[in-house]
Amino acid sequence: MSGQPNHPALLIPGPIEFDDAVLQSMSHYSESHVGAPFVATFGETLSMLRKLFQTTDPSSQPFVISGSGTLGWDLVAANLAEPGDEVLVLHTGYFADSFSDCFETYGVKATQLKAAIGSRPQLSEIEKALKEKNYKLLTVTHVDTSTGVLSELKALSELVHRVSPDTLLIVDGVCSVGSEEIEFDKWQLDGVITASQKGIGCPAGLSISMYSGRAIKAFQSRKTPPGSYFASFKNWMPIMQNYEAKKPSYFATPSPQLVHALHTSLTQILSKPLSERFAAHREASQKVKKAVTKLGLKQLASDPADQANGMTAIYLPENIQAPELLPNLLKKGVIFAGGLHKEIAAKYIRVGHMGVSVTDPKRGDVERAIKALQSGLSDAGYQKA
Amino acid sequence: MSGQPNHPALLIPGPIEFDDAVLQSMSHYSESHVGAPFVATFGETLSMLRKLFQTTDPSSQPFVISGSGTLGWDLVAANLAEPGDEVLVLHTGYFADSFSDCFETYGVKATQLKAAIGSRPQLSEIEKALKEKNYKLLTVTHVDTSTGVLSELKALSELVHRVSPDTLLIVDGVCSVGSEEIEFDKWQLDGVITASQKGIGCPAGLSISMYSGRAIKAFQSRKTPPGSYFASFKNWMPIMQNYEAKKPSYFATPSPQLVHALHTSLTQILSKPLSERFAAHREASQKVKKAVTKLGLKQLASDPADQANGMTAIYLPENIQAPELLPNLLKKGVIFAGGLHKEIAAKYIRVGHMGVSVTDPKRGDVERAIKALQSGLSDAGYQKA
């Protein structure tokens, strides 16, 4: 039984559908941000994030800050790089352009390594680029929300550590944390930034990130102060460490309600082995992708090895445009997203399959999505060639 | 009847107690941030903010961004001043130091005009300072949460416009918007930054601000790009304008749940004349302040003209320390805040009286606060001399 009123199933690549208990936590009565009960909740939340990211290294540092996924870019650009530093941005779509803009804002020189839409830079190209210049950071979008392209982190990390061991490896995991496997310690990642409203299954409003001891050391050996005030590690690090040690402290007022919801969501996620969660996402994803193929449609990510498990980006048949199809799907009770890549925005749609829509099969969200897509295309006159 | 479980009344100067309907809006089912229903809610919220700030000038620009009150400082420092600019920061406590730090982060030179704790810089001193240098901005903390000192905006604005007409007047209204009268147009203010969790009565997690057409023009005539990416007017202004015109657009994902709660809270606030709201705050404040005087205690803000209407900062009797008194008050069902000024932190307490605790007399929060203070001091052995 759901405590939520009847509403169309939100199956976009974030925000996703939320569990009742998570939404109920959003209504938590007001608490002091420095009172013992909330300090304990925040501290436990930070400790649970370590488990979600699979890091046991005590030098890793989690951050939870009021903001959005975008704020994570400022955290990286204003703290882990200094003006004049060079960074290599792997480009898989829309978001690499924005991350590069963010670096440039802080005087950091961003070089993009581009790939065709639906693809990703190959390891050999990355190796070549890393050998040409000294990069302070390399950034990769784990799942590109604009294309559904999944990047492989383990092999990338091995490459970076072999070819350019001083380069920090930063992962934009906004559309991957909680839905794609990430082993922070084992894969030797230096930073993963994300947001609350996708695979983590908590309403939007929180910037969530994890940094390695190596990244924190790089921050501490800066020659210049951080380039941002609100996004400054200097201001936030003692606060996060105090909360996790269950000690009150203050830099800016956190959102107790959002942190309660995140606490509830992480408690649910960690109540089962993470491997089961990732398997459920892979399985639902395969269901959607098989149905897409059966309909004779193609994904933006053409190589199965490059396909995300939490979302699918689908090219529409030639005569059907996203702005016509999506309102009809809404009538059928599901909300999908249009394209984000300007030049082809009307030509493709994006379907999210993350969180409770995947882990709670009683909801039937994935089946509803597939059925709606089939009948929506049929309504629009599409027949498989 | 309250939908909230029994809990101690949170009577600190923010976060405050929230209305049931506002908290219920926090549990809103998931919506797309670019779907028509949420775009309408966000657009209406921005339009309602114009009413709360009492601005009808179409060139005024409201912003609602996931973040905290602190993010407002970055919005001002990174957009309305440029590296090398001079700004005058009126100092009434803790927050002016931090706002100055924020300016310095963006290369802006902050000069503080200080006053003794519990007081504020006088108009004659401000006039003298304005004549000595060309300041791009002057900032004032409307209510200083650390001391309960209220600054007078109308006379200050007249002075600034007379003596230094090119200087933009920026108000830190984090602890004043919604509880203190602010007439944005009439008083010719150029920027007011605030947060959701105090006088506005919506859970923490939103940075809320309003800028004049003059401030926006100053931004548009910058010679350098904004100093922040997440806090950039360039990135957010088209988004705010689109939402208010009910058109979907995207820079960073907003928090639909928090925006719904803000929508509910603003609808409640605007359902009655604002003058009634401010009168209710003045009345409750007088009740608390009279009780404090009757107990033989003094406020940090010694001059009644300098006393905020949404909070009271009270010096404790000589033998009683805040860390001993506050836990006993919690047992009596009320949460007050300790001091924020490091040198005297243990010697004073702060009581918030804003929002539903003041406008909904059925709650009895103000009376409960006064009674708890009386009996808490008596338990600690205090007798009026």
mmCIF file of C-alpha atoms in Angstrom, chain B residues 115-376:
data_model
loop_
_atom_site.group_PDB
_atom_site.id
_atom_site.type_symbol
_atom_site.label_atom_id
_atom_site.label_comp_id
_atom_site.label_asym_id
_atom_site.label_seq_id
_atom_site.Cartn_x
_atom_site.Cartn_y
_atom_site.Cartn_z
ATOM 1 C CA ALA B 115 30.314 48.221 16.514
ATOM 2 C CA ALA B 116 30.406 46.886 20.069
ATOM 3 C CA ILE B 117 28.555 43.581 20.642
ATOM 4 C CA GLY B 118 24.849 44.374 20.984
ATOM 5 C CA SER B 119 25.119 47.622 19.057
ATOM 6 C CA ARG B 120 25.339 48.659 15.394
ATOM 7 C CA PRO B 121 27.311 51.214 13.391
ATOM 8 C CA GLN B 122 25.675 54.642 13.584
ATOM 9 C CA LEU B 123 24.522 56.572 10.521
ATOM 10 C CA SER B 124 27.097 59.312 11.122
ATOM 11 C CA GLU B 125 29.918 56.741 11.110
ATOM 12 C CA ILE B 126 28.526 55.135 7.957
ATOM 13 C CA GLU B 127 28.305 58.551 6.262
ATOM 14 C CA LYS B 128 31.926 59.236 7.136
ATOM 15 C CA ALA B 129 33.034 55.850 5.776
ATOM 16 C CA LEU B 130 31.068 56.282 2.539
ATOM 17 C CA LYS B 131 32.750 59.650 1.930
ATOM 18 C CA GLU B 132 36.228 58.192 2.359
ATOM 19 C CA LYS B 133 36.147 55.621 -0.442
ATOM 20 C CA ASN B 134 34.118 54.560 -3.472
ATOM 21 C CA TYR B 135 32.298 51.427 -2.407
ATOM 22 C CA LYS B 136 30.679 49.184 -5.007
ATOM 23 C CA LEU B 137 28.431 47.661 -2.337
ATOM 24 C CA LEU B 138 27.401 48.290 1.231
ATOM 25 C CA THR B 139 26.142 45.277 3.158
ATOM 26 C CA VAL B 140 24.067 45.255 6.307
ATOM 27 C CA THR B 141 22.834 42.336 8.418
ATOM 28 C CA HIS B 142 19.177 43.205 8.952
ATOM 29 C CA VAL B 143 18.870 41.022 12.045
ATOM 30 C CA ASP B 144 22.130 39.656 13.378
ATOM 31 C CA THR B 145 21.314 36.110 14.495
ATOM 32 C CA SER B 146 24.297 36.159 16.852
ATOM 33 C CA THR B 147 23.135 39.202 18.845
ATOM 34 C CA GLY B 148 19.481 39.898 18.041
ATOM 35 C CA VAL B 149 20.442 43.379 16.822
ATOM 36 C CA LEU B 150 18.048 44.888 14.251
ATOM 37 C CA SER B 151 19.416 47.385 11.740
ATOM 38 C CA GLU B 152 17.251 50.184 10.390
ATOM 39 C CA LEU B 153 17.076 49.871 6.600
ATOM 40 C CA LYS B 154 14.985 52.876 5.550
ATOM 41 C CA ALA B 155 17.218 55.588 7.000
ATOM 42 C CA LEU B 156 20.314 53.650 5.921
ATOM 43 C CA SER B 157 19.058 53.527 2.348
ATOM 44 C CA GLU B 158 18.291 57.269 2.345
ATOM 45 C CA LEU B 159 21.822 57.915 3.546
ATOM 46 C CA VAL B 160 23.433 55.669 0.946
ATOM 47 C CA HIS B 161 21.387 57.182 -1.893
ATOM 48 C CA ARG B 162 22.253 60.697 -0.729
ATOM 49 C CA VAL B 163 25.949 60.288 0.001
ATOM 50 C CA SER B 164 27.036 57.503 -2.370
ATOM 51 C CA PRO B 165 24.288 57.002 -4.956
ATOM 52 C CA ASP B 166 26.242 54.477 -7.060
ATOM 53 C CA THR B 167 26.753 52.107 -4.128
ATOM 54 C CA LEU B 168 24.423 49.095 -4.146
ATOM 55 C CA LEU B 169 22.676 48.423 -0.832
ATOM 56 C CA ILE B 170 22.714 44.711 -0.005
ATOM 57 C CA VAL B 171 20.760 43.315 2.939
ATOM 58 C CA ASP B 172 21.558 40.025 4.661
ATOM 59 C CA GLY B 173 17.968 39.204 5.577
ATOM 60 C CA VAL B 174 18.509 35.563 6.566
ATOM 61 C CA CYS B 175 17.027 36.194 10.025
ATOM 62 C CA SER B 176 14.578 38.937 9.017
ATOM 63 C CA VAL B 177 12.616 38.171 5.853
ATOM 64 C CA GLY B 178 9.122 37.123 6.920
ATOM 65 C CA SER B 179 9.453 38.402 10.472
ATOM 66 C CA GLU B 180 10.587 42.025 9.954
ATOM 67 C CA GLU B 181 9.017 44.588 7.635
ATOM 68 C CA ILE B 182 10.908 44.930 4.344
ATOM 69 C CA GLU B 183 9.680 47.208 1.564
ATOM 70 C CA PHE B 184 12.046 46.357 -1.256
ATOM 71 C CA ASP B 185 10.908 48.986 -3.790
ATOM 72 C CA LYS B 186 9.986 51.824 -1.425
ATOM 73 C CA TRP B 187 13.228 51.579 0.520
ATOM 74 C CA GLN B 188 15.212 51.279 -2.728
ATOM 75 C CA LEU B 189 17.084 48.138 -1.717
ATOM 76 C CA ASP B 190 19.336 46.469 -4.319
ATOM 77 C CA GLY B 191 19.580 42.982 -2.919
ATOM 78 C CA VAL B 192 18.109 40.981 -0.062
ATOM 79 C CA ILE B 193 19.414 37.482 0.543
ATOM 80 C CA THR B 194 17.698 35.017 2.846
ATOM 81 C CA ALA B 195 17.012 31.340 3.546
ATOM 82 C CA SER B 196 13.877 29.263 3.854
ATOM 83 C CA GLN B 197 14.023 28.042 7.460
ATOM 84 C CA LYS B 198 13.438 31.210 9.476
ATOM 85 C CA GLY B 199 10.717 33.873 9.047
ATOM 86 C CA ILE B 200 9.564 32.294 5.784
ATOM 87 C CA GLY B 201 8.675 29.095 7.629
ATOM 88 C CA CYS B 202 9.845 26.419 5.179
ATOM 89 C CA PRO B 203 12.445 23.738 6.000
ATOM 90 C CA ALA B 204 16.099 24.567 5.357
ATOM 91 C CA GLY B 205 17.621 23.828 1.968
ATOM 92 C CA LEU B 206 16.817 26.894 -0.132
ATOM 93 C CA SER B 207 18.757 30.077 -0.784
ATOM 94 C CA ILE B 208 16.196 32.790 -1.533
ATOM 95 C CA SER B 209 17.066 36.249 -2.795
ATOM 96 C CA MET B 210 15.735 39.339 -4.565
ATOM 97 C CA TYR B 211 17.715 41.863 -6.617
ATOM 98 C CA SER B 212 16.775 45.256 -8.033
ATOM 99 C CA GLY B 213 16.913 46.156 -11.710
ATOM 100 C CA ARG B 214 19.858 48.367 -10.760
ATOM 101 C CA ALA B 215 21.708 45.368 -9.273
ATOM 102 C CA ILE B 216 20.979 43.254 -12.345
ATOM 103 C CA LYS B 217 22.298 46.064 -14.572
ATOM 104 C CA ALA B 218 25.454 46.232 -12.463
ATOM 105 C CA PHE B 219 25.836 42.481 -13.005
ATOM 106 C CA GLN B 220 25.281 42.815 -16.746
ATOM 107 C CA SER B 221 27.956 45.499 -17.050
ATOM 108 C CA ARG B 222 30.665 43.372 -15.372
ATOM 109 C CA LYS B 223 34.024 43.380 -17.112
ATOM 110 C CA THR B 224 34.921 39.940 -15.753
ATOM 111 C CA PRO B 225 32.832 36.740 -15.696
ATOM 112 C CA PRO B 226 31.117 35.748 -12.410
ATOM 113 C CA GLY B 227 33.527 34.219 -9.884
ATOM 114 C CA SER B 228 31.397 31.141 -9.167
ATOM 115 C CA TYR B 229 29.760 28.522 -11.368
ATOM 116 C CA PHE B 230 27.008 27.165 -9.095
ATOM 117 C CA ALA B 231 26.297 30.682 -7.760
ATOM 118 C CA SER B 232 26.418 32.413 -11.143
ATOM 119 C CA PHE B 233 23.642 34.839 -12.114
ATOM 120 C CA LYS B 234 24.567 34.067 -15.719
ATOM 121 C CA ASN B 235 23.605 30.432 -15.213
ATOM 122 C CA TRP B 236 20.535 30.988 -13.028
ATOM 123 C CA MET B 237 18.856 34.148 -14.308
ATOM 124 C CA PRO B 238 17.438 32.635 -17.518
ATOM 125 C CA ILE B 239 16.205 29.655 -15.480
ATOM 126 C CA MET B 240 14.374 31.846 -12.951
ATOM 127 C CA GLN B 241 12.866 33.945 -15.736
ATOM 128 C CA ASN B 242 11.747 30.837 -17.612
ATOM 129 C CA TYR B 243 10.172 29.234 -14.540
ATOM 130 C CA GLU B 244 8.279 32.422 -13.758
ATOM 131 C CA ALA B 245 7.072 32.511 -17.399
ATOM 132 C CA LYS B 246 6.018 28.849 -16.886
ATOM 133 C CA LYS B 247 8.563 27.595 -19.420
ATOM 134 C CA PRO B 248 10.715 24.556 -18.627
ATOM 135 C CA SER B 249 14.482 24.991 -18.635
ATOM 136 C CA TYR B 250 17.499 23.437 -16.997
ATOM 137 C CA PHE B 251 20.743 24.432 -15.341
ATOM 138 C CA ALA B 252 20.744 22.315 -12.168
ATOM 139 C CA THR B 253 17.944 20.157 -10.761
ATOM 140 C CA PRO B 254 15.872 22.069 -8.190
ATOM 141 C CA SER B 255 14.217 20.327 -5.232
ATOM 142 C CA PRO B 256 10.524 19.941 -6.119
ATOM 143 C CA GLN B 257 9.645 18.960 -2.537
ATOM 144 C CA LEU B 258 11.289 22.023 -0.979
ATOM 145 C CA VAL B 259 9.768 24.298 -3.609
ATOM 146 C CA HIS B 260 6.318 22.802 -2.887
ATOM 147 C CA ALA B 261 6.833 23.491 0.824
ATOM 148 C CA LEU B 262 7.899 27.064 0.056
ATOM 149 C CA HIS B 263 4.832 27.463 -2.165
ATOM 150 C CA THR B 264 2.600 26.322 0.705
ATOM 151 C CA SER B 265 4.318 28.564 3.210
ATOM 152 C CA LEU B 266 4.153 31.656 0.978
ATOM 153 C CA THR B 267 0.488 30.955 0.185
ATOM 154 C CA GLN B 268 -0.227 30.914 3.924
ATOM 155 C CA ILE B 269 1.798 34.079 4.573
ATOM 156 C CA LEU B 270 0.129 36.005 1.737
ATOM 157 C CA SER B 271 -3.397 34.904 2.701
ATOM 158 C CA LYS B 272 -3.404 37.765 5.242
ATOM 159 C CA PRO B 273 -2.102 41.339 5.011
ATOM 160 C CA LEU B 274 1.662 41.399 5.642
ATOM 161 C CA SER B 275 1.133 44.224 8.135
ATOM 162 C CA GLU B 276 -0.762 41.772 10.401
ATOM 163 C CA ARG B 277 2.125 39.323 10.206
ATOM 164 C CA PHE B 278 4.696 41.906 11.218
ATOM 165 C CA ALA B 279 2.421 43.197 14.006
ATOM 166 C CA ALA B 280 2.101 39.653 15.388
ATOM 167 C CA HIS B 281 5.887 39.334 15.460
ATOM 168 C CA ARG B 282 6.284 42.711 17.211
ATOM 169 C CA GLU B 283 3.670 41.726 19.782
ATOM 170 C CA ALA B 284 5.202 38.333 20.588
ATOM 171 C CA SER B 285 8.615 39.932 20.756
ATOM 172 C CA GLN B 286 7.397 42.512 23.253
ATOM 173 C CA LYS B 287 5.899 39.735 25.378
ATOM 174 C CA VAL B 288 9.244 37.926 25.537
ATOM 175 C CA LYS B 289 11.272 41.089 26.077
ATOM 176 C CA LYS B 290 8.998 42.305 28.884
ATOM 177 C CA ALA B 291 9.306 38.934 30.619
ATOM 178 C CA VAL B 292 13.098 39.130 30.275
ATOM 179 C CA THR B 293 13.143 42.602 31.828
ATOM 180 C CA LYS B 294 10.793 41.456 34.579
ATOM 181 C CA LEU B 295 13.269 38.669 35.378
ATOM 182 C CA GLY B 296 15.914 41.361 35.841
ATOM 183 C CA LEU B 297 17.873 40.184 32.802
ATOM 184 C CA LYS B 298 19.416 42.254 30.025
ATOM 185 C CA GLN B 299 19.420 41.781 26.291
ATOM 186 C CA LEU B 300 22.542 41.949 24.151
ATOM 187 C CA ALA B 301 20.793 44.665 22.126
ATOM 188 C CA SER B 302 20.528 47.300 24.847
ATOM 189 C CA ASP B 303 18.734 49.995 22.831
ATOM 190 C CA PRO B 304 15.055 49.034 22.249
ATOM 191 C CA ALA B 305 15.277 50.606 18.763
ATOM 192 C CA ASP B 306 17.958 48.016 17.895
ATOM 193 C CA GLN B 307 16.005 44.955 19.046
ATOM 194 C CA ALA B 308 14.828 42.381 16.507
ATOM 195 C CA ASN B 309 11.191 41.268 16.489
ATOM 196 C CA GLY B 310 11.873 37.670 15.528
ATOM 197 C CA MET B 311 14.385 36.768 18.217
ATOM 198 C CA THR B 312 15.808 37.842 21.571
ATOM 199 C CA ALA B 313 19.403 37.398 22.784
ATOM 200 C CA ILE B 314 19.545 37.393 26.583
ATOM 201 C CA TYR B 315 22.495 37.708 28.977
ATOM 202 C CA LEU B 316 22.255 35.047 31.688
ATOM 203 C CA PRO B 317 22.701 35.816 35.391
ATOM 204 C CA GLU B 318 26.346 35.721 36.503
ATOM 205 C CA ASN B 319 26.360 32.215 38.002
ATOM 206 C CA ILE B 320 24.410 30.492 35.284
ATOM 207 C CA GLN B 321 25.990 29.217 32.066
ATOM 208 C CA ALA B 322 24.135 28.398 28.860
ATOM 209 C CA PRO B 323 25.501 24.808 28.605
ATOM 210 C CA GLU B 324 23.930 24.061 32.021
ATOM 211 C CA LEU B 325 20.628 25.868 31.502
ATOM 212 C CA LEU B 326 19.753 24.642 27.986
ATOM 213 C CA PRO B 327 19.510 20.890 28.778
ATOM 214 C CA ASN B 328 17.118 21.680 31.648
ATOM 215 C CA LEU B 329 14.967 23.802 29.325
ATOM 216 C CA LEU B 330 14.867 20.875 26.883
ATOM 217 C CA LYS B 331 13.412 18.754 29.703
ATOM 218 C CA LYS B 332 10.704 21.388 29.999
ATOM 219 C CA GLY B 333 9.877 20.944 26.301
ATOM 220 C CA VAL B 334 11.570 23.935 24.702
ATOM 221 C CA ILE B 335 14.780 24.267 22.705
ATOM 222 C CA PHE B 336 16.630 27.584 22.898
ATOM 223 C CA ALA B 337 20.020 28.324 21.332
ATOM 224 C CA GLY B 338 23.326 29.065 23.041
ATOM 225 C CA GLY B 339 25.519 32.035 22.225
ATOM 226 C CA LEU B 340 27.415 32.358 18.947
ATOM 227 C CA HIS B 341 29.941 35.030 19.863
ATOM 228 C CA LYS B 342 32.957 33.021 20.942
ATOM 229 C CA GLU B 343 34.154 35.287 23.744
ATOM 230 C CA ILE B 344 30.751 35.308 25.489
ATOM 231 C CA ALA B 345 29.105 32.168 24.070
ATOM 232 C CA ALA B 346 28.329 30.580 27.458
ATOM 233 C CA LYS B 347 27.047 33.841 28.937
ATOM 234 C CA TYR B 348 23.936 34.284 26.821
ATOM 235 C CA ILE B 349 21.095 32.424 25.160
ATOM 236 C CA ARG B 350 19.015 33.141 22.077
ATOM 237 C CA VAL B 351 15.270 32.627 21.718
ATOM 238 C CA GLY B 352 13.511 32.604 18.350
ATOM 239 C CA HIS B 353 9.908 33.786 18.023
ATOM 240 C CA MET B 354 9.042 33.612 14.360
ATOM 241 C CA GLY B 355 6.472 32.046 12.044
ATOM 242 C CA VAL B 356 3.739 29.717 13.320
ATOM 243 C CA SER B 357 5.019 29.974 16.897
ATOM 244 C CA VAL B 358 3.899 33.602 16.687
ATOM 245 C CA THR B 359 1.075 33.642 14.138
ATOM 246 C CA ASP B 360 -0.732 30.575 15.517
ATOM 247 C CA PRO B 361 -1.481 31.503 19.148
ATOM 248 C CA LYS B 362 -3.201 28.129 19.746
ATOM 249 C CA ARG B 363 0.262 26.573 19.862
ATOM 250 C CA GLY B 364 1.126 28.582 22.978
ATOM 251 C CA ASP B 365 4.817 28.450 22.056
ATOM 252 C CA VAL B 366 5.649 31.963 23.293
ATOM 253 C CA GLU B 367 4.013 31.410 26.671
ATOM 254 C CA ARG B 368 5.736 28.016 26.962
ATOM 255 C CA ALA B 369 9.074 29.698 26.221
ATOM 256 C CA ILE B 370 8.584 32.360 28.885
ATOM 257 C CA LYS B 371 7.445 29.854 31.522
ATOM 258 C CA ALA B 372 10.336 27.508 30.788
ATOM 259 C CA LEU B 373 12.829 30.348 31.082
ATOM 260 C CA GLN B 374 11.365 31.468 34.405
ATOM 261 C CA SER B 375 11.340 28.009 35.946
ATOM 262 C CA GLY B 376 14.693 27.025 34.404
#
